């Protein structure tokens, strides 16, 4: 193992070759623990699954910064909304004003929460050989401005 000085251990979950972590979302002074799939293919911060975004009424509770509506070939629409999550706690590290997206509209197919590339780069990551633990510490990008999805 490399030197783990300054790193914090958090559980890592694996299913079908995909890795997830648990993070605490703090909305209106309420903390909610969620699993997030580590997704470097998404350039933004968080994407919430439909069950969570609908159940927690994120469109009413988050500060909305933008939205985009798209239609499929059948004319059914899906709207992506972008908002600001006040606090996200990963291990003992707290990120403020995190970029978070979710879907509203007729089509709702988002079944998992994503922890995107903009958040991944904010930490240095060391995965243990058994793949049941990951060690993280803030990287030089931890306090950088969040990537803006257009």
Coordinates of N, CA, C and O in Angstrom, one line a residue:
X1 N 0.8 -1.2 0.0 CA 0.0 0.0 0.0 C 0.9 1.2 0.0 O 1.9 1.3 0.7
X2 N 0.4 2.2 -0.7 CA 1.2 3.5 -0.7 C 1.0 4.2 0.7 O 0.2 3.7 1.5
X3 N 1.7 5.2 1.0 CA 1.5 6.0 2.2 C 0.1 6.6 2.3 O -0.3 7.3 1.4
X4 N -0.6 6.3 3.4 CA -2.0 6.7 3.5 C -2.1 7.9 4.5 O -3.2 8.2 4.9
X5 N -1.0 8.6 4.8 CA -1.1 9.7 5.6 C -2.0 10.8 5.0 O -1.9 11.2 3.9
X6 N -3.0 11.3 5.8 CA -3.9 12.3 5.4 C -5.1 11.7 4.7 O -6.1 12.4 4.3
X7 N -5.1 10.4 4.4 CA -6.3 9.8 3.7 C -7.3 9.3 4.8 O -6.9 8.9 5.9
X8 N -8.5 9.2 4.3 CA -9.6 8.6 5.2 C -10.2 7.4 4.4 O -10.4 7.5 3.2
X9 N -10.4 6.4 5.2 CA -11.0 5.2 4.6 C -12.5 5.3 4.6 O -13.1 5.7 5.6
X10 N -13.1 4.9 3.4 CA -14.6 4.9 3.4 C -14.9 3.5 2.7 O -14.2 3.0 1.9
X11 N -16.1 3.0 3.0 CA -16.5 1.7 2.3 C -16.7 1.9 0.8 O -17.2 3.0 0.4
X12 N -16.3 0.9 0.1 CA -16.5 0.9 -1.4 C -17.4 -0.3 -1.7 O -17.2 -1.4 -1.1
X13 N -18.4 -0.1 -2.5 CA -19.3 -1.2 -2.8 C -19.2 -1.5 -4.3 O -19.1 -0.6 -5.1
X14 N -19.2 -2.8 -4.6 CA -19.1 -3.2 -6.0 C -20.2 -4.1 -6.4 O -20.6 -5.0 -5.6
X15 N -20.8 -3.8 -7.6 CA -21.8 -4.7 -8.1 C -21.7 -4.7 -9.6 O -21.6 -3.6 -10.2
X16 N -21.6 -5.8 -10.2 CA -21.4 -6.0 -11.6 C -20.3 -5.2 -12.2 O -20.3 -4.6 -13.3
X17 N -19.2 -5.0 -11.4 CA -18.0 -4.3 -11.9 C -18.1 -2.8 -11.7 O -17.2 -2.1 -12.1
X18 N -19.2 -2.3 -11.1 CA -19.4 -0.9 -10.9 C -19.1 -0.6 -9.4 O -19.5 -1.3 -8.6
X19 N -18.5 0.6 -9.2 CA -18.1 1.0 -7.8 C -19.0 2.1 -7.3 O -19.3 3.0 -8.1
X20 N -19.5 2.0 -6.1 CA -20.3 3.0 -5.4 C -19.7 3.3 -4.1 O -19.0 2.5 -3.4
X21 N -20.0 4.6 -3.6 CA -19.7 5.0 -2.3 C -21.0 5.6 -1.7 O -22.0 5.8 -2.4
X22 N -21.0 5.7 -0.4 CA -22.1 6.4 0.3 C -21.7 7.8 0.7 O -20.5 8.1 1.1
X23 N -22.6 8.7 0.5 CA -22.4 10.1 0.9 C -23.7 10.6 1.5 O -24.8 10.2 1.2
X24 N -23.5 11.6 2.4 CA -24.6 12.2 3.1 C -25.0 13.5 2.4 O -24.2 14.4 2.2
X25 N -26.3 13.6 2.0 CA -26.8 14.8 1.3 C -27.5 15.6 2.4 O -28.4 15.1 3.1
X26 N -27.2 16.9 2.5 CA -27.9 17.7 3.5 C -28.7 18.8 2.8 O -28.2 19.6 2.1
X27 N -30.1 18.6 2.9 CA -31.0 19.5 2.3 C -32.0 20.0 3.4 O -32.6 19.2 4.1
X28 N -32.1 21.3 3.5 CA -33.0 21.9 4.5 C -32.7 21.3 5.9 O -33.6 20.9 6.6
X29 N -31.5 21.2 6.3 CA -31.0 20.7 7.6 C -31.4 19.3 7.8 O -31.4 18.8 9.0
X30 N -31.7 18.5 6.8 CA -32.0 17.1 6.9 C -30.9 16.3 6.2 O -30.6 16.7 5.0
X31 N -30.4 15.3 6.8 CA -29.3 14.5 6.3 C -29.8 13.2 5.7 O -30.6 12.5 6.4
X32 N -29.5 12.9 4.5 CA -30.0 11.7 3.8 C -28.8 11.0 3.2 O -28.0 11.5 2.4
X33 N -28.6 9.7 3.6 CA -27.5 8.9 3.1 C -27.9 8.2 1.8 O -29.0 7.6 1.8
X34 N -27.0 8.4 0.8 CA -27.3 7.8 -0.5 C -26.1 7.1 -1.1 O -25.0 7.5 -0.8
X35 N -26.4 6.1 -1.9 CA -25.3 5.4 -2.6 C -25.1 6.1 -3.9 O -26.1 6.5 -4.6
X36 N -23.9 6.4 -4.3 CA -23.6 7.0 -5.6 C -22.6 6.2 -6.4 O -21.6 5.7 -5.9
X37 N -23.0 5.9 -7.6 CA -22.1 5.2 -8.5 C -21.0 6.1 -9.0 O -21.3 7.3 -9.4
X38 N -19.8 5.7 -8.9 CA -18.6 6.5 -9.3 C -18.7 6.6 -10.9 O -18.5 5.5 -11.5
X39 N -18.9 7.7 -11.5 CA -19.1 7.8 -12.9 C -18.3 8.9 -13.5 O -18.6 10.1 -13.6
X40 N -17.1 8.5 -14.0 CA -16.2 9.5 -14.6 C -16.7 9.9 -16.0 O -16.2 10.9 -16.5
X41 N -17.6 9.2 -16.6 CA -18.2 9.6 -17.9 C -19.2 10.7 -17.8 O -19.6 11.2 -18.9
X42 N -19.6 11.1 -16.7 CA -20.4 12.3 -16.5 C -19.6 13.5 -16.0 O -19.0 13.4 -14.9
X43 N -19.5 14.5 -16.8 CA -18.6 15.6 -16.4 C -19.0 16.5 -15.2 O -18.2 17.2 -14.6
X44 N -20.3 16.4 -14.9 CA -20.8 17.3 -13.8 C -20.5 16.7 -12.4 O -19.7 15.8 -12.2
X45 N -21.3 17.2 -11.4 CA -21.2 16.8 -10.1 C -22.1 15.6 -9.8 O -21.6 14.4 -10.0
X46 N -23.3 15.8 -9.3 CA -24.2 14.7 -8.9 C -25.3 14.6 -9.9 O -25.7 15.6 -10.5
X47 N -25.8 13.4 -10.1 CA -27.1 13.2 -10.7 C -27.9 12.3 -9.8 O -27.4 11.3 -9.3
X48 N -29.1 12.7 -9.5 CA -30.0 12.0 -8.6 C -30.9 11.1 -9.4 O -31.4 11.4 -10.5
X49 N -31.2 9.9 -8.8 CA -32.2 9.0 -9.4 C -33.6 9.6 -9.2 O -33.8 10.5 -8.4
X50 N -34.5 9.2 -10.1 CA -35.9 9.7 -10.0 C -36.6 9.5 -8.7 O -37.3 10.3 -8.2
X51 N -36.3 8.3 -8.1 CA -37.0 8.0 -6.8 C -36.6 9.0 -5.8 O -37.5 9.5 -5.1
X52 N -35.4 9.4 -5.7 CA -34.9 10.3 -4.7 C -35.4 11.7 -5.0 O -35.9 12.5 -4.2
X53 N -35.2 12.1 -6.3 CA -35.5 13.5 -6.6 C -37.0 13.8 -6.5 O -37.4 14.8 -6.1
X54 N -37.8 12.8 -6.9 CA -39.3 13.0 -6.7 C -39.7 12.9 -5.3 O -40.5 13.8 -4.8
X55 N -39.2 11.9 -4.5 CA -39.5 11.8 -3.1 C -39.1 12.9 -2.3 O -39.8 13.2 -1.3
X56 N -38.0 13.5 -2.6 CA -37.6 14.7 -1.8 C -37.9 16.0 -2.4 O -37.5 17.1 -1.9
X57 N -38.7 16.0 -3.5 CA -39.1 17.2 -4.2 C -37.9 18.2 -4.4 O -38.0 19.4 -4.0
X58 N -36.9 17.7 -5.0 CA -35.7 18.5 -5.2 C -36.0 19.8 -6.0 O -35.3 20.8 -5.8
X59 N -36.9 19.7 -6.9 CA -37.2 20.9 -7.7 C -37.8 22.0 -6.9 O -37.7 23.2 -7.3
X60 N -38.2 21.7 -5.7 CA -38.7 22.8 -4.8 C -37.7 23.1 -3.7 O -37.7 24.2 -3.1
X61 N -36.8 22.2 -3.4 CA -35.9 22.3 -2.2 C -34.5 22.8 -2.6 O -33.8 23.4 -1.7
X62 N -34.1 22.6 -3.8 CA -32.8 23.0 -4.3 C -32.9 24.4 -5.0 O -33.9 24.6 -5.6
X63 N -31.9 25.1 -4.9 CA -31.8 26.4 -5.8 C -31.6 25.9 -7.2 O -30.5 25.3 -7.5
X64 N -32.5 26.2 -8.1 CA -32.4 25.7 -9.5 C -31.6 26.8 -10.3 O -31.9 28.0 -10.2
X65 N -30.6 26.3 -11.0 CA -29.7 27.1 -11.8 C -29.9 27.0 -13.3 O -29.4 27.8 -14.0
X66 N -30.7 26.0 -13.7 CA -31.0 25.9 -15.1 C -31.8 24.6 -15.4 O -31.9 23.8 -14.6
X67 N -32.3 24.6 -16.6 CA -33.1 23.4 -17.1 C -33.0 23.3 -18.6 O -32.9 24.3 -19.3
X68 N -33.2 22.1 -19.1 CA -33.3 21.9 -20.5 C -34.3 20.8 -20.8 O -34.3 19.8 -20.1
X69 N -35.1 21.0 -21.8 CA -36.1 20.0 -22.1 C -35.8 19.4 -23.5 O -35.5 20.1 -24.4
X70 N -35.8 18.1 -23.5 CA -35.6 17.3 -24.8 C -36.8 16.4 -25.0 O -37.5 16.0 -24.1
X71 N -37.0 16.2 -26.3 CA -38.1 15.3 -26.7 C -37.6 14.1 -27.5 O -36.6 14.3 -28.3
X72 N -38.2 13.0 -27.3 CA -37.8 11.8 -28.1 C -38.6 11.8 -29.4 O -39.4 12.6 -29.6
X73 N -38.4 10.7 -30.2 CA -39.1 10.7 -31.5 C -40.6 10.5 -31.3 O -41.3 10.8 -32.3
X74 N -41.1 10.0 -30.2 CA -42.5 9.9 -30.0 C -43.1 11.2 -29.4 O -44.3 11.2 -29.1
X75 N -42.3 12.2 -29.2 CA -42.8 13.5 -28.7 C -42.9 13.6 -27.2 O -43.4 14.6 -26.7
X76 N -42.4 12.6 -26.5 CA -42.4 12.6 -25.0 C -41.2 13.4 -24.6 O -40.1 13.3 -25.1
X77 N -41.4 14.1 -23.5 CA -40.3 15.0 -23.1 C -39.7 14.6 -21.8 O -40.3 13.9 -20.9
X78 N -38.4 15.0 -21.6 CA -37.7 14.8 -20.4 C -37.0 16.1 -20.1 O -36.5 16.7 -21.0
X79 N -37.1 16.6 -18.9 CA -36.5 17.8 -18.5 C -35.4 17.6 -17.5 O -35.6 16.9 -16.5
X80 N -34.2 18.1 -17.8 CA -33.1 18.0 -16.8 C -33.1 19.3 -16.1 O -33.1 20.4 -16.7
X81 N -33.0 19.2 -14.8 CA -32.8 20.4 -14.0 C -31.5 20.4 -13.3 O -31.1 19.3 -12.9
X82 N -30.9 21.5 -13.2 CA -29.6 21.7 -12.5 C -29.9 22.5 -11.3 O -30.5 23.6 -11.4
X83 N -29.3 22.1 -10.2 CA -29.5 22.9 -8.9 C -28.2 22.8 -8.1 O -27.2 22.3 -8.5
X84 N -28.4 23.4 -6.9 CA -27.3 23.5 -6.0 C -27.6 22.7 -4.7 O -28.6 23.1 -4.0
X85 N -26.9 21.7 -4.4 CA -27.0 21.0 -3.1 C -26.2 21.7 -2.1 O -25.0 21.9 -2.3
X86 N -26.8 22.2 -1.0 CA -26.0 23.0 0.0 C -24.8 22.3 0.6 O -23.7 22.9 0.6
X87 N -24.9 21.0 0.9 CA -23.8 20.3 1.5 C -23.8 18.8 1.1 O -24.9 18.2 1.1
X88 N -22.6 18.3 0.8 CA -22.5 16.9 0.6 C -21.3 16.4 1.5 O -20.2 17.0 1.4
X89 N -21.5 15.4 2.3 CA -20.5 14.9 3.2 C -20.0 13.5 2.7 O -20.8 12.6 2.5
X90 N -18.8 13.5 2.3 CA -18.1 12.2 1.9 C -17.1 11.9 2.9 O -16.1 12.6 3.1
X91 N -17.3 10.8 3.7 CA -16.5 10.5 4.8 C -16.7 11.7 5.8 O -17.8 12.1 6.1
X92 N -15.6 12.3 6.2 CA -15.6 13.4 7.1 C -15.4 14.7 6.3 O -15.3 15.8 6.9
X93 N -15.3 14.6 5.0 CA -15.1 15.8 4.2 C -16.4 16.4 3.7 O -17.3 15.7 3.3
X94 N -16.5 17.7 3.8 CA -17.8 18.4 3.4 C -17.5 19.3 2.2 O -16.7 20.2 2.2
X95 N -18.4 19.1 1.2 CA -18.4 19.9 0.0 C -19.6 20.8 0.1 O -20.7 20.4 0.4
X96 N -19.4 22.1 -0.3 CA -20.5 23.1 -0.2 C -21.0 23.5 -1.6 O -20.1 23.6 -2.5
X97 N -22.3 23.7 -1.7 CA -22.9 24.2 -2.9 C -22.5 23.4 -4.1 O -22.0 23.9 -5.2
X98 N -22.8 22.1 -4.0 CA -22.4 21.1 -5.0 C -23.4 21.2 -6.2 O -24.7 21.2 -6.0
X99 N -22.9 21.1 -7.4 CA -23.8 21.0 -8.6 C -24.5 19.7 -8.6 O -23.9 18.6 -8.5
X100 N -25.8 19.7 -8.8 CA -26.6 18.5 -8.7 C -27.7 18.6 -9.8 O -28.4 19.6 -10.0
X101 N -27.9 17.5 -10.6 CA -28.9 17.4 -11.6 C -29.9 16.3 -11.3 O -29.6 15.4 -10.6
X102 N -31.1 16.5 -11.9 CA -32.1 15.5 -11.8 C -33.1 15.7 -12.9 O -33.1 16.7 -13.6
X103 N -33.9 14.7 -13.1 CA -34.9 14.7 -14.2 C -36.3 14.9 -13.8 O -36.7 14.3 -12.7
X104 N -37.1 15.6 -14.5 CA -38.5 15.7 -14.3 C -39.2 15.6 -15.7 O -38.5 15.6 -16.7
X105 N -40.5 15.4 -15.7 CA -41.2 15.3 -17.0 C -41.8 13.9 -17.2 O -41.9 13.1 -16.2
X106 N -42.2 13.6 -18.4 CA -42.9 12.4 -18.7 C -42.0 11.1 -18.6 O -42.4 10.1 -18.2
X107 N -40.8 11.3 -19.1 CA -39.8 10.1 -19.1 C -38.9 10.2 -17.9 O -38.3 11.1 -17.7
X108 N -39.0 9.1 -17.2 CA -38.1 9.0 -16.0 C -37.4 7.7 -15.9 O -38.1 6.7 -15.6
X109 N -36.2 7.6 -16.3 CA -35.5 6.4 -16.4 C -34.2 6.4 -15.6 O -33.4 5.4 -15.7
X110 N -33.9 7.4 -14.8 CA -32.7 7.5 -14.0 C -32.9 6.6 -12.7 O -33.6 7.0 -11.8
X111 N -32.3 5.5 -12.7 CA -32.5 4.6 -11.5 C -31.3 4.6 -10.5 O -31.5 3.9 -9.5
X112 N -30.2 5.2 -10.8 CA -29.1 5.3 -9.9 C -28.6 6.7 -9.7 O -28.9 7.6 -10.5
X113 N -28.0 7.0 -8.6 CA -27.3 8.3 -8.3 C -25.9 8.2 -8.9 O -25.2 7.2 -8.7
X114 N -25.5 9.3 -9.5 CA -24.1 9.4 -10.0 C -23.3 10.4 -9.3 O -23.7 11.5 -8.9
X115 N -22.0 10.0 -9.0 CA -21.0 10.9 -8.5 C -20.0 11.1 -9.6 O -19.2 10.3 -10.0
X116 N -20.2 12.3 -10.3 CA -19.5 12.6 -11.5 C -18.1 13.0 -11.4 O -17.5 13.2 -10.3
X117 N -17.5 13.2 -12.6 CA -16.1 13.5 -12.7 C -15.7 14.8 -12.0 O -14.6 14.9 -11.5
X118 N -16.6 15.8 -12.0 CA -16.2 17.1 -11.3 C -16.0 16.8 -9.8 O -15.2 17.5 -9.2
X119 N -16.7 15.9 -9.2 CA -16.5 15.5 -7.8 C -15.4 14.6 -7.6 O -14.6 14.7 -6.7
X120 N -15.2 13.6 -8.5 CA -14.1 12.7 -8.5 C -12.8 13.4 -8.4 O -11.9 13.0 -7.7
X121 N -12.6 14.4 -9.2 CA -11.3 15.1 -9.3 C -11.0 15.9 -8.0 O -9.9 16.3 -7.8
X122 N -11.9 16.1 -7.2 CA -11.7 16.9 -5.9 C -11.0 16.0 -4.9 O -10.7 16.6 -3.8
X123 N -10.9 14.8 -5.1 CA -10.2 13.9 -4.2 C -9.1 13.1 -4.9 O -9.2 12.8 -6.1
X124 N -8.1 12.7 -4.1 CA -7.1 11.7 -4.5 C -7.7 10.4 -4.0 O -8.2 10.3 -2.8
X125 N -7.7 9.3 -4.8 CA -8.3 8.0 -4.5 C -7.3 6.9 -4.5 O -6.5 6.8 -5.5
X126 N -7.3 6.1 -3.5 CA -6.6 4.8 -3.5 C -7.5 3.7 -3.2 O -8.2 3.7 -2.1
X127 N -7.7 2.7 -4.1 CA -8.6 1.6 -3.9 C -7.8 0.5 -3.3 O -6.7 0.1 -3.8
X128 N -8.3 -0.2 -2.3 CA -7.6 -1.3 -1.7 C -7.7 -2.5 -2.7 O -8.6 -2.6 -3.5
X129 N -6.8 -3.5 -2.5 CA -6.8 -4.6 -3.5 C -8.0 -5.5 -3.4 O -8.4 -6.0 -4.5
X130 N -8.7 -5.5 -2.3 CA -10.0 -6.3 -2.2 C -11.2 -5.6 -2.8 O -12.2 -6.1 -2.9
X131 N -11.0 -4.3 -3.1 CA -12.1 -3.4 -3.6 C -13.3 -3.3 -2.7 O -14.4 -3.2 -3.2
X132 N -13.0 -3.3 -1.4 CA -14.1 -3.1 -0.5 C -13.9 -1.8 0.4 O -14.7 -1.5 1.3
X133 N -12.8 -1.1 0.1 CA -12.5 0.1 0.8 C -11.8 1.0 -0.2 O -11.0 0.6 -1.1
X134 N -12.0 2.3 0.0 CA -11.3 3.3 -0.8 C -10.8 4.4 0.2 O -11.4 4.7 1.2
X135 N -9.6 4.9 -0.1 CA -9.0 5.9 0.8 C -9.0 7.2 0.0 O -8.6 7.2 -1.2
X136 N -9.5 8.3 0.6 CA -9.6 9.5 -0.1 C -9.0 10.6 0.8 O -8.9 10.6 2.0
X137 N -8.6 11.7 0.1 CA -8.2 12.9 0.7 C -8.4 14.0 -0.3 O -8.3 13.8 -1.5
X138 N -8.6 15.2 0.1 CA -8.8 16.3 -0.8 C -7.6 16.5 -1.7 O -6.5 16.4 -1.3
X139 N -7.9 16.7 -3.0 CA -6.9 17.0 -4.0 C -6.8 18.6 -4.1 O -7.5 19.3 -3.4
X140 N -5.9 19.0 -4.9 CA -5.7 20.4 -5.1 C -6.9 21.1 -5.7 O -7.0 22.3 -5.7
X141 N -7.8 20.3 -6.3 CA -9.1 20.8 -6.9 C -10.3 20.9 -5.9 O -11.4 21.3 -6.3
X142 N -10.1 20.5 -4.7 CA -11.2 20.4 -3.7 C -12.0 21.6 -3.6 O -13.3 21.5 -3.6
X143 N -11.4 22.8 -3.6 CA -12.2 24.0 -3.4 C -12.4 24.8 -4.7 O -12.8 26.0 -4.7
X144 N -12.1 24.2 -5.9 CA -12.3 24.9 -7.2 C -13.8 25.1 -7.5 O -14.6 24.4 -6.9
X145 N -14.0 26.0 -8.4 CA -15.4 26.3 -8.8 C -16.0 25.0 -9.5 O -15.2 24.2 -10.1
X146 N -17.3 24.8 -9.4 CA -17.9 23.6 -10.0 C -18.0 23.8 -11.5 O -18.3 24.9 -12.0
X147 N -17.9 22.7 -12.2 CA -18.1 22.6 -13.6 C -19.5 23.0 -13.9 O -20.5 22.5 -13.3
X148 N -19.7 23.9 -14.9 CA -21.1 24.3 -15.3 C -21.5 23.5 -16.5 O -20.9 23.6 -17.6
X149 N -22.6 22.8 -16.3 CA -23.2 22.0 -17.4 C -24.1 23.0 -18.2 O -24.8 23.8 -17.7
X150 N -23.9 23.0 -19.5 CA -24.7 23.9 -20.4 C -25.9 23.3 -21.0 O -26.1 22.2 -21.1

